[in-house]
Coordinates of C-alpha atoms and ligand atoms in Angstrom, one line a residue:
M1 CA 7.5 5.6 3.0
R2 CA 4.9 6.8 5.5
Y3 CA 2.2 9.1 4.3
I4 CA 0.5 10.4 7.6
N5 CA 1.9 11.4 10.9
N6 CA -0.7 9.8 13.0
E7 CA 0.7 6.6 14.7
L8 CA -2.7 5.0 14.6
E9 CA -1.8 3.4 18.0
G10 CA -4.5 1.0 19.1
K11 CA -6.7 1.7 16.0
N12 CA -8.5 -1.2 14.5
I13 CA -8.0 -1.3 10.7
L14 CA -10.1 -3.8 8.6
I15 CA -9.0 -4.6 5.1
T16 CA -11.5 -6.6 3.1
G17 CA -10.1 -8.4 0.1
G18 CA -6.8 -8.4 2.1
A19 CA -5.5 -11.5 0.4
G20 CA -5.8 -9.9 -3.0
F21 CA -3.4 -7.5 -4.7
I22 CA -4.3 -4.0 -3.5
G23 CA -5.6 -5.2 0.0
S24 CA -2.3 -7.1 0.8
A25 CA -0.3 -4.0 -0.2
L26 CA -2.3 -2.0 2.3
A27 CA -1.9 -4.7 5.0
F28 CA 1.9 -4.6 4.6
Y29 CA 2.0 -0.8 4.4
F30 CA 0.3 -0.6 7.9
Q31 CA 2.4 -3.4 9.3
E32 CA 5.6 -1.6 8.3
N33 CA 4.7 2.0 9.0
H34 CA 2.1 1.8 11.8
P35 CA 3.1 -1.2 13.9
K36 CA 1.0 -0.1 16.9
A37 CA -2.3 -0.4 14.8
N38 CA -4.3 -3.6 14.9
I39 CA -4.6 -4.9 11.3
Y40 CA -7.4 -7.3 10.3
V41 CA -7.4 -8.9 6.9
L42 CA -10.6 -10.4 5.8
D43 CA -10.9 -12.5 2.5
C44 CA -12.8 -15.5 1.3
F45 CA -9.5 -16.7 -0.3
R46 CA -9.8 -18.8 -3.4
N47 CA -11.5 -22.1 -3.8
D48 CA -12.2 -24.4 -6.8
E49 CA -15.1 -22.5 -8.1
T50 CA -14.8 -20.9 -11.6
F51 CA -16.9 -18.6 -13.7
P52 CA -18.0 -20.0 -17.2
S53 CA -14.9 -18.2 -18.5
G54 CA -12.8 -20.6 -16.6
N55 CA -11.5 -17.7 -14.3
L56 CA -11.6 -18.3 -10.6
K57 CA -14.5 -16.8 -8.6
S58 CA -12.2 -15.2 -6.1
L59 CA -8.6 -14.5 -6.5
G60 CA -7.2 -14.1 -3.0
H61 CA -4.1 -16.2 -2.2
F62 CA -2.4 -17.0 1.1
K63 CA 1.0 -16.3 -0.5
N64 CA 0.1 -12.7 -0.8
L65 CA 0.0 -12.6 3.0
M66 CA 3.3 -14.4 3.7
G67 CA 5.0 -12.4 6.4
F68 CA 1.8 -10.7 7.6
K69 CA 1.6 -10.8 11.3
G70 CA -1.8 -9.2 11.9
H71 CA -5.3 -11.0 12.2
T72 CA -6.5 -12.9 9.2
I73 CA -10.2 -13.7 8.9
C74 CA -11.5 -16.2 6.3
E75 CA -15.0 -14.9 5.6
N76 CA -17.2 -14.1 2.7
I77 CA -18.7 -10.5 2.6
N78 CA -21.8 -12.1 1.2
N79 CA -22.4 -13.8 4.5
T80 CA -24.1 -10.8 6.0
Q81 CA -24.8 -12.5 9.4
A82 CA -21.2 -13.3 9.9
M83 CA -20.2 -9.8 8.9
S84 CA -22.6 -8.3 11.4
R85 CA -21.2 -10.6 14.1
L86 CA -17.7 -9.5 13.4
F87 CA -18.8 -5.9 13.8
E88 CA -20.5 -6.7 17.1
K89 CA -17.2 -8.2 18.4
I90 CA -14.8 -5.5 17.1
K91 CA -15.1 -1.7 16.6
F92 CA -13.3 -0.8 13.4
D93 CA -11.9 2.7 13.1
Y94 CA -11.0 2.3 9.5
V95 CA -12.4 0.0 6.8
F96 CA -10.5 -0.4 3.5
H97 CA -13.0 -2.2 1.4
Q98 CA -11.3 -4.0 -1.5
A99 CA -13.2 -7.3 -1.6
A100 CA -15.1 -7.5 -4.9
I101 CA -15.4 -9.6 -8.0
S102 CA -12.6 -7.7 -9.6
D103 CA -12.7 -9.7 -12.9
T104 CA -14.3 -7.2 -15.4
T105 CA -15.3 -10.0 -17.8
V106 CA -17.8 -11.8 -15.5
L107 CA -21.2 -11.8 -17.1
N108 CA -23.3 -13.1 -14.2
Q109 CA -25.0 -9.8 -13.2
E110 CA -26.6 -11.1 -10.1
I111 CA -23.5 -12.2 -8.4
V112 CA -21.5 -9.1 -9.3
M113 CA -24.3 -6.8 -8.1
Q114 CA -24.7 -8.7 -4.9
T115 CA -21.0 -8.9 -4.0
N116 CA -19.8 -5.5 -5.3
H117 CA -22.8 -3.4 -4.6
D118 CA -25.4 -4.8 -2.1
N119 CA -22.9 -6.2 0.4
F120 CA -20.8 -3.1 0.2
L121 CA -23.9 -1.2 1.5
H122 CA -24.2 -3.6 4.3
L123 CA -20.6 -3.1 5.2
L124 CA -21.0 0.6 5.0
E125 CA -24.0 0.6 7.3
L126 CA -22.0 -1.5 9.8
T127 CA -19.1 0.9 9.6
Q128 CA -21.2 4.0 9.9
K129 CA -23.1 2.7 13.0
Q130 CA -19.6 2.4 14.7
G131 CA -18.6 5.8 13.6
G132 CA -15.7 4.4 11.5
V133 CA -14.2 5.7 8.3
M134 CA -15.0 3.8 5.1
I135 CA -12.4 3.9 2.3
Y136 CA -13.6 1.8 -0.6
A137 CA -12.4 0.7 -4.1
S138 CA -14.4 2.1 -6.9
S139 CA -13.0 1.9 -10.5
A140 CA -12.3 3.6 -13.8
G141 CA -14.7 1.1 -15.2
T142 CA -17.4 3.6 -14.1
Y143 CA -16.3 5.7 -17.2
G144 CA -16.7 3.0 -19.8
N145 CA -15.5 4.3 -23.0
S146 CA -16.2 8.0 -22.4
P147 CA -13.7 10.5 -23.8
A148 CA -10.5 11.1 -21.6
P149 CA -9.5 12.8 -19.4
N150 CA -12.0 11.1 -17.1
R151 CA -13.5 13.5 -14.5
I152 CA -15.6 12.7 -11.5
G153 CA -19.3 13.4 -12.4
E154 CA -18.8 13.3 -16.1
G155 CA -19.1 10.6 -18.7
E156 CA -20.1 7.9 -16.1
V157 CA -21.3 5.4 -18.6
P158 CA -20.0 2.0 -17.6
E159 CA -19.9 -0.7 -20.4
N160 CA -20.1 -3.8 -18.3
V161 CA -21.8 -4.9 -15.1
Y162 CA -18.5 -4.7 -13.1
G163 CA -18.3 -0.9 -14.0
F164 CA -22.0 -0.6 -13.3
S165 CA -21.7 -2.2 -9.9
K166 CA -18.9 0.3 -9.0
L167 CA -21.0 3.2 -10.2
C168 CA -23.9 2.0 -8.1
M169 CA -21.6 2.0 -5.1
D170 CA -20.7 5.7 -5.9
E171 CA -24.2 6.7 -6.5
S172 CA -25.3 5.2 -3.1
V173 CA -22.5 7.1 -1.5
R174 CA -23.3 10.3 -3.3
S175 CA -26.8 10.2 -1.9
I176 CA -25.5 9.8 1.7
L177 CA -23.0 12.6 1.1
K178 CA -25.8 14.9 -0.3
S179 CA -27.5 15.0 3.1
N180 CA -24.3 14.7 5.2
P181 CA -21.2 15.9 3.3
Q182 CA -18.9 15.3 6.2
A183 CA -19.7 11.6 6.4
P184 CA -16.4 9.8 6.3
I185 CA -16.8 7.8 3.2
I186 CA -14.2 8.1 0.5
G187 CA -14.5 6.3 -2.9
M188 CA -11.3 5.6 -4.8
R189 CA -11.6 5.2 -8.6
F190 CA -8.6 3.1 -9.3
F191 CA -7.3 3.1 -12.9
N192 CA -5.0 0.4 -14.2
V193 CA -3.0 -0.7 -11.1
Y194 CA 0.2 -2.7 -11.4
G195 CA 2.8 -3.9 -9.0
A196 CA 3.9 -6.5 -6.4
R197 CA 1.4 -9.2 -5.4
E198 CA -0.8 -9.1 -8.5
F199 CA 0.6 -12.4 -9.9
Y200 CA -2.3 -14.5 -8.5
K201 CA -4.8 -12.4 -10.6
S202 CA -3.6 -14.5 -13.5
K203 CA -5.3 -13.3 -16.7
T204 CA -6.6 -10.3 -15.0
A205 CA -3.2 -9.1 -13.8
S206 CA -1.8 -5.9 -15.4
M207 CA -0.3 -5.9 -18.9
I208 CA 3.0 -4.8 -17.3
L209 CA 3.3 -8.2 -15.6
Q210 CA 1.6 -10.2 -18.4
L211 CA 3.8 -8.8 -21.2
S212 CA 7.0 -9.0 -19.1
L213 CA 6.3 -12.8 -18.4
Q214 CA 5.4 -13.4 -22.0
A215 CA 8.7 -11.7 -23.1
M216 CA 10.7 -13.7 -20.6
H217 CA 9.2 -17.0 -21.6
N218 CA 8.5 -16.8 -25.3
K219 CA 10.8 -14.0 -26.5
K220 CA 7.6 -12.7 -28.1
V221 CA 4.5 -10.7 -26.8
R222 CA 1.1 -10.2 -28.4
L223 CA -0.8 -6.9 -28.5
F224 CA -4.0 -5.9 -30.0
K225 CA -3.5 -4.0 -33.2
Y226 CA -1.4 -1.7 -33.1
G227 CA -0.6 -1.2 -29.4
E228 CA -1.6 2.4 -29.5
Q229 CA -4.6 2.0 -27.0
K230 CA -4.0 4.3 -24.0
R231 CA -4.4 3.7 -20.4
D232 CA -3.7 5.5 -17.1
F233 CA -1.3 2.9 -15.5
V234 CA -0.8 3.6 -11.8
Y235 CA 1.8 1.9 -9.6
I236 CA 0.7 0.2 -6.5
E237 CA 2.8 2.5 -4.2
D238 CA 0.7 5.5 -5.4
V239 CA -2.5 3.6 -4.9
V240 CA -1.4 2.9 -1.3
Q241 CA -0.6 6.5 -0.9
A242 CA -4.0 7.7 -2.0
N243 CA -5.8 5.3 0.3
V244 CA -3.7 6.3 3.3
L245 CA -4.2 10.0 2.6
A246 CA -7.9 9.4 2.4
M247 CA -7.8 8.5 6.1
E248 CA -7.4 12.2 6.8
A249 CA -9.9 13.5 4.4
K250 CA -11.8 16.5 5.7
K251 CA -15.0 15.4 3.9
G252 CA -16.5 12.5 2.1
G253 CA -16.1 12.2 -1.7
I254 CA -15.2 10.2 -4.7
Y255 CA -11.7 10.5 -6.2
N256 CA -9.8 9.3 -9.2
V257 CA -6.6 7.4 -8.5
G258 CA -4.3 7.2 -11.4
S259 CA -1.0 8.6 -12.5
G260 CA -2.8 11.4 -14.3
K261 CA -1.2 10.4 -17.6
A262 CA -2.3 8.1 -20.4
R263 CA 0.3 5.8 -21.9
C264 CA 0.1 3.2 -24.6
F265 CA 0.9 -0.5 -24.6
N266 CA 3.8 0.1 -26.9
D267 CA 5.3 2.4 -24.3
I268 CA 5.2 -0.6 -21.8
V269 CA 6.9 -2.8 -24.4
E270 CA 9.6 -0.2 -24.9
R271 CA 10.4 -0.1 -21.1
I272 CA 10.3 -3.9 -20.8
K273 CA 12.9 -4.1 -23.8
H274 CA 15.0 -1.7 -21.9
H275 CA 15.4 -4.3 -19.1
L276 CA 15.0 -7.5 -21.0
G277 CA 16.6 -6.8 -24.4
E278 CA 14.9 -7.2 -27.9
F279 CA 11.9 -9.5 -28.4
E280 CA 9.2 -9.8 -31.0
V281 CA 5.9 -8.0 -30.9
E282 CA 3.0 -9.7 -32.7
Y283 CA -0.1 -7.5 -33.4
I284 CA -3.4 -9.4 -33.4
D285 CA -7.0 -8.5 -34.0
N286 CA -8.9 -7.4 -31.0
P287 CA -11.9 -9.9 -30.5
Y288 CA -13.7 -7.8 -27.9
T289 CA -16.6 -5.7 -28.9
F290 CA -16.1 -3.6 -25.8
Y291 CA -12.6 -2.3 -25.3
Q292 CA -11.5 1.0 -23.5
N293 CA -9.3 2.8 -26.0
H294 CA -8.2 5.7 -23.8
T295 CA -8.4 6.2 -20.1
E296 CA -6.7 9.1 -18.2
A297 CA -7.5 10.1 -14.7
D298 CA -8.1 13.7 -14.0
I299 CA -6.5 13.8 -10.6
S300 CA -6.9 17.5 -9.8
L301 CA -9.5 16.9 -7.1
T302 CA -7.4 14.1 -5.5
I303 CA -4.5 16.5 -5.4
K304 CA -6.5 19.3 -4.0
D305 CA -8.6 17.5 -1.4
L306 CA -6.3 14.7 -0.4
G307 CA -2.8 16.0 -1.0
Y308 CA -2.2 13.1 -3.4
S309 CA 1.1 13.3 -5.3
P310 CA 1.8 10.3 -7.6
R311 CA 5.6 9.5 -7.5
F312 CA 5.8 7.0 -10.2
E313 CA 5.7 7.6 -14.0
L314 CA 5.2 4.4 -16.0
E315 CA 8.9 4.1 -16.6
Q316 CA 9.8 4.5 -12.9
G317 CA 7.0 2.1 -11.9
I318 CA 8.3 -0.6 -14.3
D319 CA 11.9 -0.1 -13.2
D320 CA 10.9 -0.4 -9.6
Y321 CA 8.8 -3.5 -10.3
M322 CA 11.1 -5.4 -12.6
P323 CA 13.2 -7.1 -9.9
E324 CA 10.0 -8.6 -8.5
I325 CA 8.8 -9.7 -12.0
R326 CA 12.2 -11.4 -12.5
A327 CA 11.7 -13.2 -9.1
I328 CA 8.2 -14.3 -10.1
Y329 CA 9.4 -15.7 -13.4
A330 CA 12.3 -17.6 -11.7
R331 CA 9.9 -18.9 -9.1
E332 CA 6.9 -19.7 -11.3
K333 CA 8.6 -20.7 -14.6
K334 CA 7.1 -24.1 -14.7
C335 CA 3.5 -22.6 -14.7
F336 CA 3.9 -21.0 -18.1
Ligands
LIG1 N1 -6.3 -3.7 -9.8 C1 -6.9 -2.8 -10.5 O1 -6.3 -2.4 -11.5 C2 -8.1 -2.2 -10.1 C3 -8.7 -1.2 -10.9 C4 -9.9 -0.7 -10.5 C5 -10.6 -1.1 -9.3 N2 -10.0 -2.1 -8.6 C6 -10.8 -2.6 -7.4 O2 -9.9 -2.6 -6.3 C7 -10.2 -3.7 -5.4 C8 -9.0 -4.6 -5.2 O3 -8.7 -5.1 -6.5 P1 -7.5 -6.1 -6.7 O4 -6.8 -5.7 -8.0 O5 -6.7 -6.1 -5.4 O6 -8.2 -7.4 -7.0 P2 -8.0 -8.9 -6.3 O7 -9.1 -9.7 -7.0 O8 -6.7 -9.3 -6.2 O9 -8.6 -8.6 -4.8 C9 -10.0 -8.7 -4.4 C10 -10.0 -9.7 -3.2 O10 -11.3 -9.8 -2.8 C11 -11.6 -11.1 -2.4 N3 -13.0 -11.4 -2.5 C12 -13.7 -11.5 -3.6 N4 -15.0 -11.7 -3.3 C13 -15.1 -11.8 -2.0 C14 -16.1 -12.0 -1.1 N5 -17.4 -12.3 -1.5 N6 -15.8 -12.0 0.3 C15 -14.6 -11.8 0.7 N7 -13.6 -11.6 -0.1 C16 -13.8 -11.6 -1.5 C17 -10.7 -12.0 -3.4 O11 -10.5 -13.2 -2.8 C18 -9.5 -11.1 -3.6 O12 -8.5 -11.5 -2.6 C19 -11.4 -4.4 -6.1 O13 -12.6 -3.9 -5.5 C20 -11.3 -4.0 -7.5 O14 -12.6 -4.0 -8.2 C21 -8.8 -2.7 -8.9

């Protein structure tokens, strides 16, 4: 489904973090719906480096780009010289900035701040110099455990350095927009995104994928007691929609991107059972001192300013995703 009329013929679109979950979804959206645009995907891809938690330092995977016919650039956004050289060579009309340390459990504050915040500012400067539009990934992590519904400008109290780095991005953008409200910079505070091409996020993939795979493999899933914690789960198609609509935003701004409804983990289990049949649910103690108990995006501004209209309730999103999850299980069975 195409969300804007503009053909984008001859336009140069850069997607950082394009070998990741959301970035690759954007790349395929443009390939399918705007074939006359020039699409550039930039990602450092994964290597062998891990954080002390054992999680990989970057999660991009070439398999997310199988079938992508645009330009692929293997680069690290922390290499500021290389990024500057890229922008000297190519004038980008739109930059979708998804590259980040997306793992919210990373404790190394220096690397998170450098990658997520500082080098975003560098990229923003390069984009602004060229007169391009910057659409970047912020996060619901900016709200920490503040009471829901989460509204832009309220309760912005992140609980970890990941959320803090995203809030710093937003604050830097706010200070630019204060003096120049028309500046084409749009921040997207994604809530809990799920859908195709998230498999390579492993332990940081959505609970929809993780619980489905556990159920298929073990006939049992584990939830923190008692599965009533609520999240705003948003399907990847709706996230793509919001990003694309932001290309035609009349002014800069920061927007929540969610379904607008909080649902609990037991709801996910119910819908998975609808597809897979009965399985056991084991409720275990939650070891985390910090855990978001209720997130819910207030999307009124996103609807008003961008014309955003989420199409997928949790049940519809899971229904749409389930054939892909079954295919992942069949393909990757030996990994579990
Ligand atoms: N998925 C979600 O639920 C969610 C929620 C809120 C915010 N976000 C944000 O959305 C963006 C995309 O998230 P995602 O779920 O697709 O995560 P992802 O980890 O799949 O994608 C991020 C990509 O960035 C790449 N990357 C990381 N560091 C890089 C660097 N230094 N240089 C170049 N590339 C680098 C990774 O290789 C990866 O492909 C991120 O900024 C994330 O913080 C995601």
